[in-house]
XYZ file of C-alpha atoms in Angstrom:
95
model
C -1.668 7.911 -17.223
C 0.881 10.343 -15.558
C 1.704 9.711 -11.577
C -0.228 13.167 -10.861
C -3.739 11.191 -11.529
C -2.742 7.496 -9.869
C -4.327 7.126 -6.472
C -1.253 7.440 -3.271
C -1.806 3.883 -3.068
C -1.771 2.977 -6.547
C 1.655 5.044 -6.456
C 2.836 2.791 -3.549
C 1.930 -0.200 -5.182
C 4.517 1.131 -8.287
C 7.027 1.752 -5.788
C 6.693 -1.574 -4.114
C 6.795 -3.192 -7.719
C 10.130 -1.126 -8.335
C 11.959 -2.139 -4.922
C 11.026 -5.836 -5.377
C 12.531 -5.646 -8.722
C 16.165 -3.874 -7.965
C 14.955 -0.859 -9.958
C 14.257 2.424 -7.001
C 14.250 5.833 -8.524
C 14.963 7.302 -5.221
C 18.738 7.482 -5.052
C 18.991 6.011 -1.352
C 17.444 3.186 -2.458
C 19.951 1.794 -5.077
C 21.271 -1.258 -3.772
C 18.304 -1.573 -0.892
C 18.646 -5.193 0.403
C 15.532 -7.173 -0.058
C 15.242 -7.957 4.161
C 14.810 -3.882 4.440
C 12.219 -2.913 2.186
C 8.969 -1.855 4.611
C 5.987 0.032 4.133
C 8.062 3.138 5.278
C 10.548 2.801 2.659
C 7.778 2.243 -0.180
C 5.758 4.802 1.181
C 9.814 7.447 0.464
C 9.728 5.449 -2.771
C 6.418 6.864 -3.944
C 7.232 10.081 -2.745
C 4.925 10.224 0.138
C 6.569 10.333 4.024
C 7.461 7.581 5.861
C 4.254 7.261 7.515
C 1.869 7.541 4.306
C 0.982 3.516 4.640
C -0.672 2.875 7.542
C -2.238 0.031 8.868
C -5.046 1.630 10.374
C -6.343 2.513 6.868
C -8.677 -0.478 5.329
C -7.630 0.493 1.710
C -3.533 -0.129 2.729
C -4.377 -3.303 4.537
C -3.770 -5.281 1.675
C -0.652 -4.006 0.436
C 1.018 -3.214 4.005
C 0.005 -7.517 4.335
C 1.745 -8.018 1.232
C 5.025 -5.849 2.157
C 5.215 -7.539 5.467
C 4.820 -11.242 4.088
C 7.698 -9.714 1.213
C 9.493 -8.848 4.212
C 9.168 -12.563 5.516
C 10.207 -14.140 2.738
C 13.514 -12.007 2.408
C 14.559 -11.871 5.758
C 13.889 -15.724 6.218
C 16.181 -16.114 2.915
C 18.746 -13.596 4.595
C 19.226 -16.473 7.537
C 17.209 -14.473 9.976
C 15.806 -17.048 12.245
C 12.750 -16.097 14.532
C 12.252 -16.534 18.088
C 8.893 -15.539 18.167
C 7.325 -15.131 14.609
C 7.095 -11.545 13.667
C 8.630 -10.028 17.043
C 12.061 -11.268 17.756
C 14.882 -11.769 14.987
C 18.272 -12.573 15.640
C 20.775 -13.094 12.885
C 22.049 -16.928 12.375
C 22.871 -19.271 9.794
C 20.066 -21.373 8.872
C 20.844 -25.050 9.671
């Protein structure tokens, strides 16, 4: 099946796949740190714009949850510590 007949989201979800693996095809993203990958990002990585994933769209719910809890789970192992879960971050070494 070529890219041209995958659904946008279907192309995101390849793209997401990709970045969680090391392995972008968009040059900007070689070397992406794991804590920096957002639905933005996957959205450039499929070749959409930034704003292509959007919350406010039932069918990207599930994904944008799953990028966001990705997202979690890197930052948390980058020694971000949070103030207030999922509003304030401030870098420190985890104790």
């Amino acid at each position: 099946m070529s890219s041209n007949s995958k659904s946008g989201l279907d192309q995101c979800v390849e793209a997401f796949d990709r970045l969680k693996a090391g392995q972008p095809r968009v040059i900007e993203h070689i070397g992406i740190a794991k804590s920096k990958i957002t639905a933005g990002i996957v959205s450039v990585e499929a070749g959409f714009d930034r704003g292509y994933l959007k919350k406010a769209r039932s069918a990207h719910a599930p994904l944008i949850s799953m990028i966001e809890a990705f997202l979690l789970a890197a930052m948390t192992l980058a020694g971000f510590k949070f103030a207030v879960p999922g509003i304030r971050l401030r870098k420190q070494p985890l104790s």
